[in-house]
Coordinates of C-alpha atoms and ligand atoms in Angstrom, one line a residue:
X1 CA -7.0 -12.0 -10.7
X2 CA -7.4 -15.5 -12.2
X3 CA -5.1 -18.4 -11.6
X4 CA -5.2 -21.6 -13.5
X5 CA -3.1 -24.7 -14.4
X6 CA -2.1 -25.6 -17.9
X7 CA -0.4 -28.8 -19.0
X8 CA 2.2 -27.3 -21.4
X9 CA 5.8 -27.3 -22.5
X10 CA 7.7 -24.2 -21.7
X11 CA 8.2 -23.4 -25.4
X12 CA 4.5 -23.3 -25.9
X13 CA 4.0 -20.4 -23.4
X14 CA 2.6 -17.3 -25.2
X15 CA 2.4 -14.9 -22.2
X16 CA 4.5 -11.8 -21.9
X17 CA 6.6 -13.3 -19.1
X18 CA 7.6 -16.8 -18.3
X19 CA 9.1 -17.4 -14.8
X20 CA 11.4 -20.3 -14.2
X21 CA 13.2 -21.3 -11.0
X22 CA 16.4 -23.4 -11.1
X23 CA 18.7 -25.0 -8.6
X24 CA 22.3 -23.9 -8.4
X25 CA 24.8 -25.9 -10.5
X26 CA 22.2 -27.7 -12.4
X27 CA 21.5 -27.3 -16.1
X28 CA 18.9 -24.9 -17.3
X29 CA 15.8 -26.4 -19.0
X30 CA 16.9 -27.6 -22.4
X31 CA 14.1 -25.9 -24.2
X32 CA 15.4 -22.5 -23.1
X33 CA 19.1 -23.1 -24.0
X34 CA 18.8 -20.7 -27.0
X35 CA 18.4 -18.0 -24.4
X36 CA 20.4 -19.2 -21.4
X37 CA 23.5 -20.2 -23.3
X38 CA 24.5 -16.6 -23.5
X39 CA 24.4 -16.2 -19.7
X40 CA 27.7 -15.9 -18.0
X41 CA 28.2 -17.5 -14.6
X42 CA 28.7 -14.1 -13.0
X43 CA 25.3 -13.0 -14.2
X44 CA 23.4 -15.9 -12.9
X45 CA 24.3 -19.2 -11.4
X46 CA 21.1 -20.0 -9.5
X47 CA 22.2 -18.9 -6.0
X48 CA 19.2 -18.6 -3.7
X49 CA 17.2 -15.4 -4.4
X50 CA 19.2 -14.5 -7.5
X51 CA 17.0 -13.2 -10.4
X52 CA 17.6 -12.1 -14.0
X53 CA 15.2 -11.1 -16.7
X54 CA 16.1 -11.9 -20.3
X55 CA 14.4 -10.7 -23.5
X56 CA 13.6 -13.4 -26.0
X57 CA 13.9 -11.1 -29.0
X58 CA 11.3 -13.1 -30.9
X59 CA 13.2 -16.4 -30.6
X60 CA 10.5 -17.9 -28.4
X61 CA 6.8 -17.6 -28.2
X62 CA 6.9 -15.5 -24.9
X63 CA 8.5 -12.0 -24.6
X64 CA 10.6 -12.2 -21.5
X65 CA 12.1 -14.9 -19.2
X66 CA 12.6 -14.5 -15.5
X67 CA 15.2 -16.9 -14.1
X68 CA 15.2 -17.3 -10.3
X69 CA 17.8 -19.2 -8.2
X70 CA 16.7 -21.7 -5.7
X71 CA 20.3 -22.4 -4.4
X72 CA 21.7 -25.8 -3.7
X73 CA 19.4 -28.8 -3.5
X74 CA 20.7 -29.8 0.0
X75 CA 19.7 -26.4 1.5
X76 CA 16.3 -26.3 -0.3
X77 CA 13.2 -25.0 1.5
X78 CA 9.7 -24.9 0.1
X79 CA 9.5 -21.2 1.0
X80 CA 12.2 -20.4 -1.6
X81 CA 9.5 -21.3 -4.1
X82 CA 7.0 -18.8 -2.5
X83 CA 9.8 -16.2 -2.7
X84 CA 10.2 -17.1 -6.4
X85 CA 6.5 -16.5 -7.0
X86 CA 6.7 -13.2 -5.0
X87 CA 9.5 -12.1 -7.2
X88 CA 7.7 -13.2 -10.4
X89 CA 4.7 -11.0 -9.4
X90 CA 6.9 -8.0 -8.5
X91 CA 8.7 -8.3 -11.9
X92 CA 5.4 -8.6 -13.7
X93 CA 4.0 -5.6 -11.9
X94 CA 7.1 -3.6 -12.8
X95 CA 6.7 -4.6 -16.4
X96 CA 3.0 -4.0 -16.3
X97 CA 2.4 -7.5 -17.6
X98 CA -1.3 -8.6 -17.5
X99 CA -0.6 -12.3 -17.9
X100 CA 2.3 -14.4 -16.8
X101 CA 3.2 -18.1 -16.7
X102 CA 5.1 -19.7 -13.8
X103 CA 6.8 -23.0 -14.4
X104 CA 6.6 -25.7 -11.7
X105 CA 10.1 -26.3 -10.5
X106 CA 11.6 -29.7 -10.1
X107 CA 13.6 -31.0 -7.1
X108 CA 13.8 -34.2 -5.3
X109 CA 11.5 -34.8 -2.3
X110 CA 8.9 -32.2 -3.1
X111 CA 5.7 -33.2 -4.9
X112 CA 4.4 -31.1 -7.8
X113 CA 1.3 -30.4 -5.8
X114 CA 3.2 -28.9 -2.9
X115 CA 5.1 -26.7 -5.4
X116 CA 1.9 -25.6 -7.1
X117 CA 0.2 -24.8 -3.8
X118 CA 3.1 -22.8 -2.6
X119 CA 3.4 -20.9 -5.9
X120 CA -0.2 -20.0 -6.0
X121 CA -0.4 -19.0 -2.3
X122 CA 2.5 -16.6 -2.7
X123 CA 1.5 -15.2 -6.1
X124 CA -2.0 -14.5 -4.7
X125 CA -0.7 -12.6 -1.7
X126 CA 2.0 -10.9 -3.6
X127 CA -0.5 -9.5 -6.0
X128 CA -2.4 -7.7 -3.2
X129 CA -1.8 -4.2 -2.2
X130 CA -4.1 -2.1 0.0
X131 CA -5.1 0.9 -2.1
X132 CA -8.7 1.2 -1.0
X133 CA -8.0 4.4 1.0
X134 CA -6.1 6.2 -1.9
X135 CA -8.3 8.6 -3.9
X136 CA -6.3 8.0 -7.1
X137 CA -5.9 4.3 -8.0
X138 CA -4.4 4.8 -11.4
X139 CA -0.8 4.1 -10.6
X140 CA -1.7 0.8 -9.1
X141 CA -1.2 -2.3 -11.3
X142 CA -2.3 -5.9 -10.7
X143 CA -1.5 -9.0 -12.7
X144 CA -4.7 -10.3 -14.2
X145 CA -3.9 -13.9 -15.2
X146 CA -1.4 -16.3 -13.7
X147 CA -0.9 -19.7 -15.3
X148 CA 1.0 -22.4 -13.6
X149 CA 2.7 -24.5 -16.2
X150 CA 3.9 -28.1 -15.8
X151 CA 3.6 -31.6 -17.1
X152 CA 1.6 -33.2 -14.2
X153 CA -1.9 -32.1 -13.4
X154 CA -1.9 -30.0 -10.2
X155 CA -5.3 -28.2 -10.6
X156 CA -6.5 -29.3 -7.1
X157 CA -3.4 -27.9 -5.5
X158 CA -3.8 -24.7 -7.5
X159 CA -7.3 -24.3 -6.2
X160 CA -6.2 -24.9 -2.6
X161 CA -3.4 -22.4 -2.9
X162 CA -5.8 -19.8 -4.3
X163 CA -8.3 -20.4 -1.4
X164 CA -5.6 -19.9 1.2
X165 CA -4.0 -16.9 -0.5
X166 CA -7.4 -15.3 -1.0
X167 CA -8.3 -15.9 2.7
X168 CA -5.0 -14.4 3.7
X169 CA -5.7 -11.3 1.6
X170 CA -9.2 -11.1 3.2
X171 CA -7.5 -10.9 6.6
X172 CA -5.0 -8.3 5.4
X173 CA -7.6 -6.1 3.8
X174 CA -9.9 -6.1 6.9
X175 CA -7.1 -5.8 9.4
X176 CA -5.8 -2.7 7.5
X177 CA -9.1 -0.9 8.4
X178 CA -8.3 1.6 11.2
X179 CA -10.2 1.9 14.5
X180 CA -12.6 4.6 13.2
X181 CA -13.8 2.1 10.6
X182 CA -13.3 -1.3 12.1
X183 CA -15.4 -0.8 15.3
X184 CA -16.4 -3.8 17.4
X185 CA -19.9 -3.6 15.8
X186 CA -18.3 -3.7 12.3
X187 CA -16.4 -6.9 13.2
X188 CA -19.7 -8.5 14.3
X189 CA -21.2 -7.5 10.9
X190 CA -18.3 -9.0 9.1
X191 CA -18.9 -12.2 11.0
X192 CA -22.6 -12.1 10.1
X193 CA -21.9 -11.5 6.4
X194 CA -19.4 -14.4 6.4
X195 CA -21.7 -16.7 8.3
X196 CA -24.6 -16.0 5.9
X197 CA -22.3 -16.7 2.9
X198 CA -20.9 -19.9 4.3
X199 CA -23.9 -21.2 6.2
X200 CA -22.3 -21.0 9.7
X201 CA -24.4 -20.9 12.8
X202 CA -23.7 -17.7 14.6
X203 CA -24.2 -16.3 18.2
X204 CA -23.5 -12.7 18.9
X205 CA -23.4 -11.5 22.5
X206 CA -23.8 -7.7 23.2
X207 CA -23.1 -5.7 26.3
X208 CA -26.3 -6.6 28.1
X209 CA -25.8 -10.4 27.6
X210 CA -22.3 -10.0 28.9
X211 CA -23.5 -8.3 32.0
X212 CA -26.1 -11.1 32.6
X213 CA -23.4 -13.8 32.1
X214 CA -20.9 -12.1 34.4
X215 CA -18.3 -11.5 31.7
X216 CA -16.8 -8.7 33.8
X217 CA -13.2 -9.0 32.6
X218 CA -14.4 -8.0 29.1
X219 CA -16.7 -5.3 30.5
X220 CA -13.9 -3.8 32.5
X221 CA -11.7 -3.4 29.4
X222 CA -14.6 -1.9 27.5
X223 CA -15.7 0.6 30.1
X224 CA -13.4 3.4 28.9
X225 CA -14.9 3.3 25.4
X226 CA -18.2 4.8 24.1
X227 CA -18.5 1.7 21.8
X228 CA -20.1 -1.4 23.2
X229 CA -18.2 -4.8 23.1
X230 CA -19.2 -7.8 21.1
X231 CA -18.5 -11.5 21.4
X232 CA -19.0 -13.6 18.3
X233 CA -19.2 -17.4 18.0
X234 CA -19.5 -18.9 14.6
X235 CA -19.8 -22.6 13.9
X236 CA -19.0 -24.5 10.8
X237 CA -20.7 -27.9 10.2
X238 CA -22.6 -27.5 13.5
X239 CA -25.0 -30.4 12.8
X240 CA -22.4 -32.9 11.8
X241 CA -22.0 -34.3 15.3
X242 CA -19.9 -37.3 14.1
X243 CA -17.1 -34.9 13.1
X244 CA -14.4 -33.8 15.6
X245 CA -15.1 -30.4 17.2
X246 CA -12.2 -27.9 17.2
X247 CA -12.1 -24.2 18.1
X248 CA -10.2 -21.1 17.3
X249 CA -10.4 -18.0 19.5
X250 CA -9.1 -14.5 18.5
X251 CA -8.2 -11.3 20.4
X252 CA -10.1 -8.4 18.9
X253 CA -8.9 -5.2 20.4
X254 CA -9.9 -2.7 17.7
X255 CA -7.6 -0.1 19.2
X256 CA -5.2 -0.6 22.1
X257 CA -4.3 2.8 23.6
X258 CA -3.3 1.1 26.8
X259 CA -6.2 2.6 28.7
X260 CA -5.3 4.5 31.9
X261 CA -1.9 2.8 31.7
X262 CA -1.5 4.7 28.4
X263 CA 1.0 3.7 25.8
X264 CA 3.6 6.2 24.4
X265 CA 2.5 8.2 21.4
X266 CA 5.2 6.9 19.1
X267 CA 4.0 4.0 17.0
X268 CA 0.6 3.9 18.7
X269 CA -1.1 3.8 15.3
X270 CA 0.2 0.2 15.0
X271 CA -2.3 -0.7 17.7
X272 CA -5.1 -0.8 15.1
X273 CA -3.6 -4.3 14.4
X274 CA -4.5 -5.4 17.9
X275 CA -7.5 -7.1 16.4
X276 CA -5.4 -9.4 14.3
X277 CA -6.4 -12.5 16.2
X278 CA -10.1 -11.8 15.6
X279 CA -9.7 -11.0 11.9
X280 CA -7.5 -14.1 11.4
X281 CA -10.2 -16.2 13.1
X282 CA -12.7 -14.9 10.4
X283 CA -10.2 -15.7 7.6
X284 CA -9.6 -19.2 9.0
X285 CA -13.4 -19.9 9.1
X286 CA -13.6 -18.7 5.5
X287 CA -10.7 -21.0 4.3
X288 CA -11.9 -24.0 6.3
X289 CA -15.4 -23.8 4.7
X290 CA -14.1 -23.3 1.2
X291 CA -11.6 -26.2 1.6
X292 CA -14.6 -28.3 3.0
X293 CA -12.4 -29.7 5.9
X294 CA -14.1 -32.6 7.5
X295 CA -14.3 -31.1 11.0
X296 CA -16.7 -29.0 13.1
X297 CA -15.1 -25.7 14.0
X298 CA -16.1 -22.9 16.4
X299 CA -14.5 -19.6 15.5
X300 CA -14.9 -17.1 18.3
X301 CA -13.6 -13.6 19.1
X302 CA -14.3 -10.7 21.4
X303 CA -14.0 -7.2 20.1
X304 CA -13.7 -3.9 22.0
X305 CA -11.6 -0.8 22.2
X306 CA -9.2 -0.2 25.1
X307 CA -9.5 3.5 25.8
X308 CA -8.7 5.9 28.6
X309 CA -11.6 8.1 29.8
X310 CA -13.3 9.2 33.0
X311 CA -15.2 5.9 33.0
X312 CA -12.2 3.8 32.2
X313 CA -11.0 0.9 34.3
X314 CA -8.3 1.9 36.9
X315 CA -5.1 0.1 37.8
X316 CA -6.0 -1.7 41.0
X317 CA -9.6 -2.5 40.0
X318 CA -10.7 -6.0 40.8
X319 CA -13.1 -7.9 38.6
X320 CA -14.8 -11.3 38.7
X321 CA -14.5 -13.1 35.4
X322 CA -17.0 -15.4 33.7
X323 CA -15.5 -18.6 35.3
X324 CA -15.6 -17.0 38.8
X325 CA -11.9 -16.3 39.3
X326 CA -11.2 -12.8 40.6
X327 CA -8.6 -10.6 38.8
X328 CA -6.6 -7.7 40.0
X329 CA -6.0 -5.3 37.1
X330 CA -2.6 -3.9 37.8
X331 CA -2.0 -2.6 34.3
X332 CA -4.8 -1.7 32.0
X333 CA -2.6 -2.2 29.0
X334 CA -2.5 -6.0 29.7
X335 CA -6.1 -6.1 28.4
X336 CA -5.8 -8.9 25.8
X337 CA -5.6 -11.5 28.5
X338 CA -8.6 -10.0 30.2
X339 CA -11.0 -10.2 27.3
X340 CA -9.6 -13.7 26.4
X341 CA -10.2 -14.9 30.0
X342 CA -13.9 -14.6 29.5
X343 CA -13.9 -15.7 25.9
X344 CA -11.8 -18.8 26.4
X345 CA -13.9 -19.8 29.5
X346 CA -17.1 -19.4 27.5
X347 CA -15.8 -21.4 24.5
X348 CA -14.3 -24.1 26.7
X349 CA -17.9 -24.9 28.0
X350 CA -18.6 -26.3 24.5
X351 CA -15.9 -28.9 25.2
X352 CA -14.0 -28.7 21.9
X353 CA -11.3 -31.4 21.5
X354 CA -8.7 -28.7 20.9
X355 CA -8.8 -24.9 21.4
X356 CA -6.2 -22.6 19.7
X357 CA -6.1 -18.9 20.4
X358 CA -4.4 -16.2 18.3
X359 CA -3.5 -13.0 20.1
X360 CA -1.3 -10.0 19.6
X361 CA -0.7 -10.4 23.3
X362 CA 2.7 -9.2 24.4
X363 CA 5.6 -6.9 23.2
X364 CA 7.8 -9.3 25.2
X365 CA 7.4 -12.0 22.5
X366 CA 9.2 -9.6 20.0
X367 CA 12.1 -9.4 22.5
X368 CA 12.2 -13.2 23.0
X369 CA 11.8 -14.4 19.3
X370 CA 12.2 -11.4 17.1
X371 CA 9.9 -11.3 14.1
X372 CA 10.7 -14.7 12.5
X373 CA 8.8 -17.1 14.8
X374 CA 5.4 -17.0 16.6
X375 CA 5.4 -17.8 20.3
X376 CA 3.6 -21.2 20.9
X377 CA 2.4 -22.2 24.3
X378 CA 0.5 -25.4 24.9
X379 CA -0.6 -27.9 27.6
X380 CA -0.8 -30.7 25.0
X381 CA 2.2 -32.2 23.2
X382 CA 0.3 -33.7 20.3
X383 CA -1.3 -30.3 19.5
X384 CA 2.0 -28.5 20.0
X385 CA 3.8 -30.9 17.6
X386 CA 1.0 -30.6 15.0
X387 CA 1.3 -26.8 15.1
X388 CA 5.1 -26.9 15.0
X389 CA 5.1 -29.2 11.9
X390 CA 2.4 -27.0 10.2
X391 CA 4.7 -24.0 10.9
X392 CA 7.7 -25.6 9.2
X393 CA 5.5 -26.6 6.2
X394 CA 3.8 -23.2 5.8
X395 CA 6.9 -21.2 6.8
X396 CA 4.7 -19.5 9.4
X397 CA 7.1 -20.9 12.0
X398 CA 6.6 -21.2 15.7
X399 CA 8.7 -21.9 18.7
X400 CA 7.4 -23.5 21.8
X401 CA 7.7 -21.7 25.1
X402 CA 7.3 -23.0 28.7
X403 CA 4.3 -23.0 31.0
X404 CA 5.9 -24.1 34.3
X405 CA 4.2 -23.7 37.6
X406 CA 6.8 -21.1 38.7
X407 CA 5.6 -18.8 36.0
X408 CA 1.9 -19.3 37.0
X409 CA 2.9 -18.5 40.6
X410 CA 4.1 -15.1 39.4
X411 CA 0.5 -14.4 38.4
X412 CA -0.9 -15.0 41.9
X413 CA -2.8 -12.0 43.2
X414 CA -2.1 -10.2 46.5
X415 CA -5.8 -9.5 47.0
X416 CA -7.6 -11.4 44.2
X417 CA -7.0 -14.9 42.8
X418 CA -4.8 -13.7 39.9
X419 CA -3.3 -10.4 38.7
X420 CA -3.0 -9.4 35.1
X421 CA 0.7 -8.8 35.1
X422 CA 3.3 -11.3 36.4
X423 CA 5.7 -8.7 37.6
X424 CA 6.4 -5.0 37.5
X425 CA 9.7 -5.6 35.8
X426 CA 8.2 -7.5 32.9
X427 CA 10.3 -10.7 33.5
X428 CA 9.1 -13.6 31.3
X429 CA 6.3 -11.3 30.1
X430 CA 5.0 -13.5 27.3
X431 CA 5.1 -16.6 29.5
X432 CA 3.2 -15.1 32.5
X433 CA 0.6 -13.8 30.0
X434 CA 0.1 -17.3 28.6
X435 CA 0.0 -18.8 32.1
X436 CA -2.8 -16.2 32.9
X437 CA -4.8 -17.5 29.9
X438 CA -4.3 -21.1 31.2
X439 CA -6.3 -20.2 34.3
X440 CA -9.5 -19.9 32.1
X441 CA -9.4 -23.0 29.8
X442 CA -10.5 -25.6 32.3
X443 CA -9.4 -29.1 31.1
X444 CA -9.3 -28.2 27.4
X445 CA -6.4 -29.2 25.3
X446 CA -5.2 -25.8 24.3
X447 CA -2.5 -23.8 22.4
X448 CA -1.9 -20.1 22.5
X449 CA -0.2 -18.3 19.6
X450 CA 1.3 -15.0 20.5
X451 CA 1.4 -13.3 17.1
X452 CA 2.3 -9.7 18.3
X453 CA 5.6 -9.8 16.2
X454 CA 4.0 -10.8 12.9
X455 CA 0.7 -9.0 12.7
X456 CA 2.2 -6.6 10.2
X457 CA 5.3 -6.6 8.1
X458 CA 7.7 -3.8 7.0
X459 CA 9.7 -5.8 4.4
X460 CA 8.8 -9.3 3.3
X461 CA 9.7 -11.4 0.2
X462 CA 6.1 -11.8 -0.9
X463 CA 4.0 -9.5 1.3
X464 CA 3.6 -5.7 0.8
X465 CA 4.0 -3.5 3.8
X466 CA 1.1 -3.6 6.3
X467 CA -1.2 -6.3 7.8
X468 CA 0.3 -9.7 7.0
X469 CA -2.4 -12.3 7.5
X470 CA 0.4 -14.5 9.0
X471 CA -1.1 -17.2 11.2
X472 CA -4.0 -18.2 8.9
X473 CA -2.1 -20.7 6.8
X474 CA -0.5 -22.1 10.0
X475 CA -3.8 -22.8 11.7
X476 CA -5.6 -24.1 8.7
X477 CA -2.7 -26.5 8.0
X478 CA -2.8 -27.5 11.7
X479 CA -6.5 -28.3 11.6
X480 CA -6.0 -30.4 8.5
X481 CA -3.2 -32.3 10.3
X482 CA -5.3 -32.9 13.4
X483 CA -8.3 -34.1 11.4
X484 CA -6.1 -36.7 9.6
X485 CA -4.8 -38.3 12.8
Ligands
BES501 N1 -1.4 -5.3 22.3 C1 -0.3 -5.3 23.2 C2 0.9 -6.1 22.8 C3 1.6 -5.7 21.5 C4 2.8 -5.0 21.6 C5 1.2 -6.1 20.3 C6 3.5 -4.7 20.5 C7 1.9 -5.8 19.1 C8 3.0 -5.1 19.2 C9 -0.8 -5.7 24.6 O1 -2.1 -5.5 24.9 C10 0.1 -5.0 25.6 O2 0.0 -3.8 25.6 N2 0.9 -5.7 26.3 C11 1.7 -5.1 27.3 C12 1.7 -6.0 28.5 C13 2.4 -5.4 29.7 C14 1.6 -4.2 30.2 C15 2.4 -6.4 30.8 C16 3.1 -5.1 26.7 O3 3.5 -6.0 25.9 O4 3.8 -4.1 26.9
ZN502 ZN1 -2.3 -3.5 25.7
ZN503 ZN1 -3.4 -5.3 23.2

């Protein structure tokens, strides 16, 4: 797929489909009045999400016009424009149109660049569908050329939107790989390929190095699997010591069966997405390098399966983690926090100014927030505010949750320092999980994003069913905001 910007009047568009978004109760673009004058109010009045397709019958240089409603100006949200672009791509795919033009909308308070970036992000992700495992690919159609049309030059924003949309698709495509394909070793190879391509420094720790370093929390989770674990640390701009150092850490459970505390069979296949944090970390590194952000960035993850077997970790086992704290493993299904314990402690030694982790950590976050907001936990207000604002802007929204001492107290162990579940009943399950992570970050300014509810989507205005890649645009936008301050 190609995306470009063209300075053009709407009447000059020669593609099969021109897509135009309009606010409710405002006039349609004058150039299109020949077509739109026949529209009755009942057919289309610009209500948010409303869409009609009109045939131009040779009266204009393009064949079809898609009109999309953005609703009233007072209720406007930039994500309506992403949904417009998503609809444009779906209509084009339905018509089997190879090339389409999308007009830049106009409303007060939003720059043409923000519009262009949002349109390109959403059209890039809407044009992706995972077909690599289908033996017949014929019924699949993809739009080949998308042209953003407007009167102000927004080529830079178009390029930026394309980098972000493509990185999000990279996350979706890799995260869709099931556990028999995406083994821990495969994730390490993916990191090696990316690092070579982008010039990152890279460190890969295998099982033996982990044993030497005392990363027993990871090794405990791994011991039920025949596949060895890996820890990967990539670094962007490693030698530019004058730039601020940030870090992103991802949970990479390639399959979470629960281990001996085994999960119910129903829906267990979804646990191939338990590596979302790790894959998103790779996508973030890719986007940050392509956008040439003026920061240093460590992207780290640990990957392993969580499997039951005769050698698997048992409930009640006690392990000593990398930072020396002892952990009672009361539930082997609370494994994400165990592998993150060692990984966060290891990355914290590098003394990054900020550390952000992404983890499909708890089912409880779906109970707390549903699927519309990511759980945010942070020990630093400035970082939390940057993430919150980035969430509103990218529409990958977050909601901040507490980290009070009382919740940390729930994690205190009877026999070891901490236990890996806060209570048998699951009270405050996401919060006690976040408080557990906090035991391993030292003094680092840190934020934890519990992305369990958004790793994959069923129905979405611009994403096909499956791995979502949600979280990538949020974190890249956050890093940009932190670097500016
Ligand atoms: N990977 C799961 C969390 C999860 C649940 C992700 C649903 C996506 C969708 C995590 O490892 C887990 O199993 N958590 C347990 C914790 C419990 C044992 C304290 C959970 O949420 O049930
Ligand atoms: Zn689990
Ligand atoms: Zn898990």
